[in-house]
């Protein structure tokens, strides 16, 4: 509903009621949402004001929201948009002098805090998945299964195509593994397999992103290299700034 832009953003009470009744969200969250992100009207990430009795908090709200939207559009792992992340703004100490709580002081500090929070929370990479449908004769079904399985795909169903000698094989395949799929299938089946791919869903890659031997770690490093970023995946401690001694 959020991603489709169907949630009323201009009526906080109506929005909160929908989230509480239809999706069983906690009222302590629904009534204190500051923003969705990266898109303010349909982003899948949420910023909640969970502070209590913080002076001048309303003065910095827009700066915090701006930092949140920027941070959720470029996560700490590989500068890709975040999905399904909840940020709770729990507390802060603001300078009594207004000149020290402007955009210059708030934007960068908030962005660093949000990146550190994401990296501290056992972040995962999500990858797009295709729905793959392959039609082929029964005699080459085994070859089709092997190709899809070797590309980290999962077979969901196999059905006869009524009125034909063909079977229809349906499964899910990571988009990353789909390049060259048509050519390989036709090669191993002597041109008898006809694949079709369409976007299905996003899937969490469960491996530890900091394990150098994991596929997701290698994928993140390759993305960072392609984007011209430092290849080493940052730690949350890289964003923990020491308070100056008084």
PDB file of C-alpha atoms in Angstrom:
ATOM      1  CA  UNK A   1       0.000   0.000   0.000  1.00  0.00           C
ATOM      2  CA  UNK A   2       2.809   2.437   0.868  1.00  0.00           C
ATOM      3  CA  UNK A   3       4.846   1.680  -2.255  1.00  0.00           C
ATOM      4  CA  UNK A   4       1.756   2.043  -4.445  1.00  0.00           C
ATOM      5  CA  UNK A   5       1.087   5.494  -2.998  1.00  0.00           C
ATOM      6  CA  UNK A   6      -2.300   4.421  -1.601  1.00  0.00           C
ATOM      7  CA  UNK A   7      -1.670   5.520   1.992  1.00  0.00           C
ATOM      8  CA  UNK A   8      -3.085   8.999   2.797  1.00  0.00           C
ATOM      9  CA  UNK A   9      -0.073  11.158   3.599  1.00  0.00           C
ATOM     10  CA  UNK A  10      -1.925  14.421   4.218  1.00  0.00           C
ATOM     11  CA  UNK A  11      -4.176  13.062   6.987  1.00  0.00           C
ATOM     12  CA  UNK A  12      -2.115  11.762   9.907  1.00  0.00           C
ATOM     13  CA  UNK A  13      -5.067  10.388  11.894  1.00  0.00           C
ATOM     14  CA  UNK A  14      -6.539   8.523   8.930  1.00  0.00           C
ATOM     15  CA  UNK A  15      -3.131   7.130   8.019  1.00  0.00           C
ATOM     16  CA  UNK A  16      -2.496   5.991  11.595  1.00  0.00           C
ATOM     17  CA  UNK A  17      -5.891   4.285  11.764  1.00  0.00           C
ATOM     18  CA  UNK A  18      -5.236   2.324   8.563  1.00  0.00           C
ATOM     19  CA  UNK A  19      -1.802   1.188   9.751  1.00  0.00           C
ATOM     20  CA  UNK A  20      -3.116   0.155  13.170  1.00  0.00           C
ATOM     21  CA  UNK A  21      -6.276  -1.657  12.052  1.00  0.00           C
ATOM     22  CA  UNK A  22      -5.277  -3.144   8.696  1.00  0.00           C
ATOM     23  CA  UNK A  23      -1.617  -3.881   9.432  1.00  0.00           C
ATOM     24  CA  UNK A  24      -1.535  -4.076  13.261  1.00  0.00           C
ATOM     25  CA  UNK A  25       1.144  -1.424  13.658  1.00  0.00           C
ATOM     26  CA  UNK A  26       1.994  -0.107  17.104  1.00  0.00           C
ATOM     27  CA  UNK A  27       0.142   3.177  17.837  1.00  0.00           C
ATOM     28  CA  UNK A  28       3.334   4.573  19.371  1.00  0.00           C
ATOM     29  CA  UNK A  29       4.793   4.471  15.862  1.00  0.00           C
ATOM     30  CA  UNK A  30       1.841   5.359  13.652  1.00  0.00           C
ATOM     31  CA  UNK A  31       1.042   8.624  15.425  1.00  0.00           C
ATOM     32  CA  UNK A  32       4.616   9.892  15.453  1.00  0.00           C
ATOM     33  CA  UNK A  33       5.764   9.272  11.900  1.00  0.00           C
ATOM     34  CA  UNK A  34       7.838  12.177  10.630  1.00  0.00           C
ATOM     35  CA  UNK A  35       8.460  10.914   7.133  1.00  0.00           C
ATOM     36  CA  UNK A  36       8.644   8.054   4.676  1.00  0.00           C
ATOM     37  CA  UNK A  37      11.679   7.694   2.456  1.00  0.00           C
ATOM     38  CA  UNK A  38      13.398   7.930   0.095  1.00  0.00           C
ATOM     39  CA  UNK A  39      10.142   9.197  -1.479  1.00  0.00           C
ATOM     40  CA  UNK A  40       8.111  11.194   1.028  1.00  0.00           C
ATOM     41  CA  UNK A  41       4.813   9.933  -0.375  1.00  0.00           C
ATOM     42  CA  UNK A  42       5.519   6.240  -0.917  1.00  0.00           C
ATOM     43  CA  UNK A  43       8.914   5.264   0.467  1.00  0.00           C
ATOM     44  CA  UNK A  44       9.304   1.890   2.188  1.00  0.00           C
ATOM     45  CA  UNK A  45      11.456   3.321   5.010  1.00  0.00           C
ATOM     46  CA  UNK A  46      10.049   5.203   7.995  1.00  0.00           C
ATOM     47  CA  UNK A  47      11.347   7.884  10.354  1.00  0.00           C
ATOM     48  CA  UNK A  48       9.616   8.077  13.743  1.00  0.00           C
ATOM     49  CA  UNK A  49      10.012  10.813  16.326  1.00  0.00           C
ATOM     50  CA  UNK A  50      10.393   8.863  19.568  1.00  0.00           C
ATOM     51  CA  UNK A  51      11.857  11.753  21.584  1.00  0.00           C
ATOM     52  CA  UNK A  52      10.385  12.989  24.846  1.00  0.00           C
ATOM     53  CA  UNK A  53      10.579  16.588  26.025  1.00  0.00           C
ATOM     54  CA  UNK A  54      13.491  17.633  23.818  1.00  0.00           C
ATOM     55  CA  UNK A  55      13.846  21.402  23.579  1.00  0.00           C
ATOM     56  CA  UNK A  56      13.839  22.971  20.097  1.00  0.00           C
ATOM     57  CA  UNK A  57      13.001  19.619  18.443  1.00  0.00           C
ATOM     58  CA  UNK A  58      10.527  21.197  16.027  1.00  0.00           C
ATOM     59  CA  UNK A  59      13.217  23.555  14.756  1.00  0.00           C
ATOM     60  CA  UNK A  60      15.322  20.699  13.412  1.00  0.00           C
ATOM     61  CA  UNK A  61      12.545  18.404  12.161  1.00  0.00           C
ATOM     62  CA  UNK A  62      12.924  19.325   8.501  1.00  0.00           C
ATOM     63  CA  UNK A  63      16.710  18.921   8.654  1.00  0.00           C
ATOM     64  CA  UNK A  64      16.332  15.453  10.185  1.00  0.00           C
ATOM     65  CA  UNK A  65      13.739  14.487   7.568  1.00  0.00           C
ATOM     66  CA  UNK A  66      16.013  15.686   4.763  1.00  0.00           C
ATOM     67  CA  UNK A  67      18.925  13.644   6.131  1.00  0.00           C
ATOM     68  CA  UNK A  68      16.668  10.614   6.509  1.00  0.00           C
ATOM     69  CA  UNK A  69      15.464  10.795   2.919  1.00  0.00           C
ATOM     70  CA  UNK A  70      19.009  11.218   1.626  1.00  0.00           C
ATOM     71  CA  UNK A  71      20.335   8.386   3.808  1.00  0.00           C
ATOM     72  CA  UNK A  72      17.555   5.978   2.854  1.00  0.00           C
ATOM     73  CA  UNK A  73      18.273   6.611  -0.826  1.00  0.00           C
ATOM     74  CA  UNK A  74      21.922   5.581  -0.408  1.00  0.00           C
ATOM     75  CA  UNK A  75      22.535   2.954   2.275  1.00  0.00           C
ATOM     76  CA  UNK A  76      25.849   2.340   3.962  1.00  0.00           C
ATOM     77  CA  UNK A  77      26.604  -1.049   2.379  1.00  0.00           C
ATOM     78  CA  UNK A  78      26.948  -0.027  -1.252  1.00  0.00           C
ATOM     79  CA  UNK A  79      25.168   3.300  -1.735  1.00  0.00           C
ATOM     80  CA  UNK A  80      21.921   1.613  -2.802  1.00  0.00           C
ATOM     81  CA  UNK A  81      18.428   2.562  -1.608  1.00  0.00           C
ATOM     82  CA  UNK A  82      17.271   1.012   1.656  1.00  0.00           C
ATOM     83  CA  UNK A  83      14.056  -1.004   1.910  1.00  0.00           C
ATOM     84  CA  UNK A  84      11.898  -1.654   4.967  1.00  0.00           C
ATOM     85  CA  UNK A  85      14.074   0.194   7.492  1.00  0.00           C
ATOM     86  CA  UNK A  86      12.588   1.904  10.560  1.00  0.00           C
ATOM     87  CA  UNK A  87      14.558   4.736  12.144  1.00  0.00           C
ATOM     88  CA  UNK A  88      13.527   5.826  15.647  1.00  0.00           C
ATOM     89  CA  UNK A  89      14.791   9.253  16.630  1.00  0.00           C
ATOM     90  CA  UNK A  90      15.132   8.610  20.365  1.00  0.00           C
ATOM     91  CA  UNK A  91      16.986  11.571  21.829  1.00  0.00           C
ATOM     92  CA  UNK A  92      19.292  14.488  21.159  1.00  0.00           C
ATOM     93  CA  UNK A  93      20.897  17.420  22.941  1.00  0.00           C
ATOM     94  CA  UNK A  94      20.571  20.701  21.090  1.00  0.00           C
ATOM     95  CA  UNK A  95      22.598  23.838  21.648  1.00  0.00           C
ATOM     96  CA  UNK A  96      20.690  26.655  23.316  1.00  0.00           C
ATOM     97  CA  UNK A  97      22.004  29.126  20.741  1.00  0.00           C
ATOM     98  CA  UNK A  98      19.963  28.812  17.522  1.00  0.00           C
ATOM     99  CA  UNK A  99      22.996  29.565  15.365  1.00  0.00           C
ATOM    100  CA  UNK A 100      24.416  26.179  16.409  1.00  0.00           C
ATOM    101  CA  UNK A 101      21.378  24.101  15.448  1.00  0.00           C
ATOM    102  CA  UNK A 102      21.018  25.049  11.800  1.00  0.00           C
ATOM    103  CA  UNK A 103      21.307  22.967   8.640  1.00  0.00           C
ATOM    104  CA  UNK A 104      25.103  23.019   8.729  1.00  0.00           C
ATOM    105  CA  UNK A 105      25.185  21.368  12.137  1.00  0.00           C
ATOM    106  CA  UNK A 106      22.229  18.980  11.809  1.00  0.00           C
ATOM    107  CA  UNK A 107      22.280  17.553   8.270  1.00  0.00           C
ATOM    108  CA  UNK A 108      25.689  15.861   8.243  1.00  0.00           C
ATOM    109  CA  UNK A 109      25.521  14.717  11.867  1.00  0.00           C
ATOM    110  CA  UNK A 110      22.100  13.130  11.348  1.00  0.00           C
ATOM    111  CA  UNK A 111      23.179  11.451   8.129  1.00  0.00           C
ATOM    112  CA  UNK A 112      26.190   9.882   9.864  1.00  0.00           C
ATOM    113  CA  UNK A 113      24.045   8.663  12.753  1.00  0.00           C
ATOM    114  CA  UNK A 114      21.571   7.035  10.386  1.00  0.00           C
ATOM    115  CA  UNK A 115      24.286   5.307   8.378  1.00  0.00           C
ATOM    116  CA  UNK A 116      25.899   4.042  11.586  1.00  0.00           C
ATOM    117  CA  UNK A 117      22.517   2.800  12.835  1.00  0.00           C
ATOM    118  CA  UNK A 118      21.906   0.861   9.642  1.00  0.00           C
ATOM    119  CA  UNK A 119      25.348  -0.767   9.707  1.00  0.00           C
ATOM    120  CA  UNK A 120      24.945  -1.648  13.401  1.00  0.00           C
ATOM    121  CA  UNK A 121      21.612  -3.409  12.803  1.00  0.00           C
ATOM    122  CA  UNK A 122      22.910  -6.491  10.931  1.00  0.00           C
ATOM    123  CA  UNK A 123      22.137  -5.078   7.460  1.00  0.00           C
ATOM    124  CA  UNK A 124      21.277  -7.344   4.545  1.00  0.00           C
ATOM    125  CA  UNK A 125      21.353  -6.921   0.808  1.00  0.00           C
ATOM    126  CA  UNK A 126      18.159  -7.606  -1.125  1.00  0.00           C
ATOM    127  CA  UNK A 127      18.229  -8.732  -4.723  1.00  0.00           C
ATOM    128  CA  UNK A 128      15.526  -8.590  -7.405  1.00  0.00           C
ATOM    129  CA  UNK A 129      14.023 -11.924  -8.420  1.00  0.00           C
ATOM    130  CA  UNK A 130      12.511 -12.944 -11.738  1.00  0.00           C
ATOM    131  CA  UNK A 131       9.546 -15.223 -12.267  1.00  0.00           C
ATOM    132  CA  UNK A 132      10.834 -17.595 -14.957  1.00  0.00           C
ATOM    133  CA  UNK A 133       8.536 -19.649 -17.163  1.00  0.00           C
ATOM    134  CA  UNK A 134      10.083 -22.194 -19.510  1.00  0.00           C
ATOM    135  CA  UNK A 135       8.201 -24.316 -22.025  1.00  0.00           C
ATOM    136  CA  UNK A 136       9.966 -27.397 -23.353  1.00  0.00           C
ATOM    137  CA  UNK A 137       9.427 -31.089 -24.220  1.00  0.00           C
ATOM    138  CA  UNK A 138       9.450 -33.526 -21.296  1.00  0.00           C
ATOM    139  CA  UNK A 139      12.606 -35.112 -22.672  1.00  0.00           C
ATOM    140  CA  UNK A 140      14.729 -32.044 -21.808  1.00  0.00           C
ATOM    141  CA  UNK A 141      13.162 -31.200 -18.434  1.00  0.00           C
ATOM    142  CA  UNK A 142      16.245 -32.395 -16.556  1.00  0.00           C
ATOM    143  CA  UNK A 143      18.510 -30.062 -18.500  1.00  0.00           C
ATOM    144  CA  UNK A 144      16.233 -27.098 -17.765  1.00  0.00           C
ATOM    145  CA  UNK A 145      16.186 -27.963 -14.054  1.00  0.00           C
ATOM    146  CA  UNK A 146      19.989 -28.099 -13.974  1.00  0.00           C
ATOM    147  CA  UNK A 147      20.460 -24.739 -15.685  1.00  0.00           C
ATOM    148  CA  UNK A 148      18.041 -22.957 -13.355  1.00  0.00           C
ATOM    149  CA  UNK A 149      19.435 -24.634 -10.222  1.00  0.00           C
ATOM    150  CA  UNK A 150      23.032 -23.815 -11.166  1.00  0.00           C
ATOM    151  CA  UNK A 151      22.006 -20.156 -11.382  1.00  0.00           C
ATOM    152  CA  UNK A 152      20.625 -20.148  -7.810  1.00  0.00           C
ATOM    153  CA  UNK A 153      17.095 -20.548  -9.099  1.00  0.00           C
ATOM    154  CA  UNK A 154      14.251 -22.452  -7.441  1.00  0.00           C
ATOM    155  CA  UNK A 155      11.696 -24.537  -9.333  1.00  0.00           C
ATOM    156  CA  UNK A 156       8.140 -23.827  -8.155  1.00  0.00           C
ATOM    157  CA  UNK A 157       5.975 -25.986 -10.395  1.00  0.00           C
ATOM    158  CA  UNK A 158       5.882 -28.151 -13.518  1.00  0.00           C
ATOM    159  CA  UNK A 159       2.666 -28.599 -15.486  1.00  0.00           C
ATOM    160  CA  UNK A 160       1.643 -30.077 -18.801  1.00  0.00           C
ATOM    161  CA  UNK A 161       0.587 -27.559 -21.448  1.00  0.00           C
ATOM    162  CA  UNK A 162      -2.861 -28.788 -22.460  1.00  0.00           C
ATOM    163  CA  UNK A 163      -3.130 -29.820 -26.081  1.00  0.00           C
ATOM    164  CA  UNK A 164       0.635 -29.896 -26.639  1.00  0.00           C
ATOM    165  CA  UNK A 165       3.561 -32.251 -25.913  1.00  0.00           C
ATOM    166  CA  UNK A 166       5.197 -29.492 -23.867  1.00  0.00           C
ATOM    167  CA  UNK A 167       5.582 -28.885 -20.144  1.00  0.00           C
ATOM    168  CA  UNK A 168       5.613 -25.487 -18.456  1.00  0.00           C
ATOM    169  CA  UNK A 169       8.284 -25.091 -15.774  1.00  0.00           C
ATOM    170  CA  UNK A 170       7.902 -22.152 -13.386  1.00  0.00           C
ATOM    171  CA  UNK A 171      10.475 -20.906 -10.914  1.00  0.00           C
ATOM    172  CA  UNK A 172      12.280 -17.941  -9.417  1.00  0.00           C
ATOM    173  CA  UNK A 173      15.711 -16.768 -10.509  1.00  0.00           C
ATOM    174  CA  UNK A 174      17.901 -13.896  -9.279  1.00  0.00           C
ATOM    175  CA  UNK A 175      18.037 -11.152 -11.902  1.00  0.00           C
ATOM    176  CA  UNK A 176      21.816 -11.130 -11.492  1.00  0.00           C
ATOM    177  CA  UNK A 177      21.947 -14.756 -12.661  1.00  0.00           C
ATOM    178  CA  UNK A 178      19.666 -14.289 -15.670  1.00  0.00           C
ATOM    179  CA  UNK A 179      22.214 -12.945 -18.144  1.00  0.00           C
ATOM    180  CA  UNK A 180      22.761 -15.471 -20.917  1.00  0.00           C
ATOM    181  CA  UNK A 181      19.930 -17.686 -19.657  1.00  0.00           C
ATOM    182  CA  UNK A 182      18.142 -17.938 -22.998  1.00  0.00           C
ATOM    183  CA  UNK A 183      21.297 -18.888 -24.872  1.00  0.00           C
ATOM    184  CA  UNK A 184      22.299 -21.526 -22.309  1.00  0.00           C
ATOM    185  CA  UNK A 185      18.843 -23.106 -22.211  1.00  0.00           C
ATOM    186  CA  UNK A 186      18.614 -23.327 -25.962  1.00  0.00           C
ATOM    187  CA  UNK A 187      22.129 -24.716 -26.106  1.00  0.00           C
ATOM    188  CA  UNK A 188      21.502 -27.595 -23.694  1.00  0.00           C
ATOM    189  CA  UNK A 189      18.070 -28.397 -25.166  1.00  0.00           C
ATOM    190  CA  UNK A 190      18.979 -28.077 -28.849  1.00  0.00           C
ATOM    191  CA  UNK A 191      16.748 -25.026 -29.144  1.00  0.00           C
ATOM    192  CA  UNK A 192      13.696 -26.688 -27.582  1.00  0.00           C
ATOM    193  CA  UNK A 193      13.335 -24.482 -24.468  1.00  0.00           C
ATOM    194  CA  UNK A 194      11.584 -21.113 -24.573  1.00  0.00           C
ATOM    195  CA  UNK A 195      12.083 -18.996 -21.408  1.00  0.00           C
ATOM    196  CA  UNK A 196      10.194 -15.862 -20.371  1.00  0.00           C
ATOM    197  CA  UNK A 197      11.211 -13.657 -17.432  1.00  0.00           C
ATOM    198  CA  UNK A 198       9.260 -11.022 -15.504  1.00  0.00           C
ATOM    199  CA  UNK A 199       9.941  -9.251 -12.216  1.00  0.00           C
ATOM    200  CA  UNK A 200       8.581 -11.163  -9.218  1.00  0.00           C
ATOM    201  CA  UNK A 201       9.834  -9.815  -5.888  1.00  0.00           C
ATOM    202  CA  UNK A 202      12.809  -8.782  -3.765  1.00  0.00           C
ATOM    203  CA  UNK A 203      14.636 -11.438  -1.766  1.00  0.00           C
ATOM    204  CA  UNK A 204      16.921 -10.989   1.230  1.00  0.00           C
ATOM    205  CA  UNK A 205      20.422 -12.417   0.792  1.00  0.00           C
ATOM    206  CA  UNK A 206      20.888 -14.054   4.192  1.00  0.00           C
ATOM    207  CA  UNK A 207      24.688 -14.439   4.227  1.00  0.00           C
ATOM    208  CA  UNK A 208      26.810 -12.283   6.539  1.00  0.00           C
ATOM    209  CA  UNK A 209      27.784  -9.194   4.561  1.00  0.00           C
ATOM    210  CA  UNK A 210      31.088  -9.007   6.457  1.00  0.00           C
ATOM    211  CA  UNK A 211      32.124 -12.611   5.706  1.00  0.00           C
ATOM    212  CA  UNK A 212      34.826 -12.330   2.993  1.00  0.00           C
ATOM    213  CA  UNK A 213      33.914 -15.804   1.686  1.00  0.00           C
ATOM    214  CA  UNK A 214      30.210 -15.102   1.237  1.00  0.00           C
ATOM    215  CA  UNK A 215      28.683 -14.349  -2.138  1.00  0.00           C
ATOM    216  CA  UNK A 216      26.930 -11.254  -0.820  1.00  0.00           C
ATOM    217  CA  UNK A 217      30.213  -9.816   0.496  1.00  0.00           C
ATOM    218  CA  UNK A 218      31.827 -10.241  -2.903  1.00  0.00           C
ATOM    219  CA  UNK A 219      28.772  -8.754  -4.605  1.00  0.00           C
ATOM    220  CA  UNK A 220      28.803  -5.680  -2.363  1.00  0.00           C
ATOM    221  CA  UNK A 221      32.505  -5.136  -3.005  1.00  0.00           C
ATOM    222  CA  UNK A 222      31.963  -5.379  -6.758  1.00  0.00           C
ATOM    223  CA  UNK A 223      29.133  -2.827  -6.566  1.00  0.00           C
ATOM    224  CA  UNK A 224      31.270  -0.471  -4.491  1.00  0.00           C
ATOM    225  CA  UNK A 225      34.132  -0.817  -6.960  1.00  0.00           C
ATOM    226  CA  UNK A 226      31.824  -0.092  -9.901  1.00  0.00           C
ATOM    227  CA  UNK A 227      30.572   3.039  -8.163  1.00  0.00           C
ATOM    228  CA  UNK A 228      34.058   4.278  -7.394  1.00  0.00           C
ATOM    229  CA  UNK A 229      33.654   3.777  -3.642  1.00  0.00           C
ATOM    230  CA  UNK A 230      36.236   2.397  -1.239  1.00  0.00           C
ATOM    231  CA  UNK A 231      35.931  -1.388  -1.685  1.00  0.00           C
ATOM    232  CA  UNK A 232      36.052  -2.303   2.005  1.00  0.00           C
ATOM    233  CA  UNK A 233      32.560  -2.430   3.493  1.00  0.00           C
ATOM    234  CA  UNK A 234      32.349   0.215   6.243  1.00  0.00           C
ATOM    235  CA  UNK A 235      31.719  -0.624   9.895  1.00  0.00           C
ATOM    236  CA  UNK A 236      29.360   1.319  12.096  1.00  0.00           C
ATOM    237  CA  UNK A 237      32.357   2.374  14.199  1.00  0.00           C
ATOM    238  CA  UNK A 238      33.642   4.338  11.206  1.00  0.00           C
ATOM    239  CA  UNK A 239      30.791   6.769  11.877  1.00  0.00           C
ATOM    240  CA  UNK A 240      31.151   7.008  15.663  1.00  0.00           C
ATOM    241  CA  UNK A 241      32.687  10.391  16.384  1.00  0.00           C
ATOM    242  CA  UNK A 242      34.258  11.002  19.779  1.00  0.00           C
ATOM    243  CA  UNK A 243      32.867  13.915  21.747  1.00  0.00           C
ATOM    244  CA  UNK A 244      35.464  16.655  22.230  1.00  0.00           C
ATOM    245  CA  UNK A 245      36.828  16.920  25.751  1.00  0.00           C
ATOM    246  CA  UNK A 246      35.631  19.930  27.687  1.00  0.00           C
TER     247      UNK A 246
END
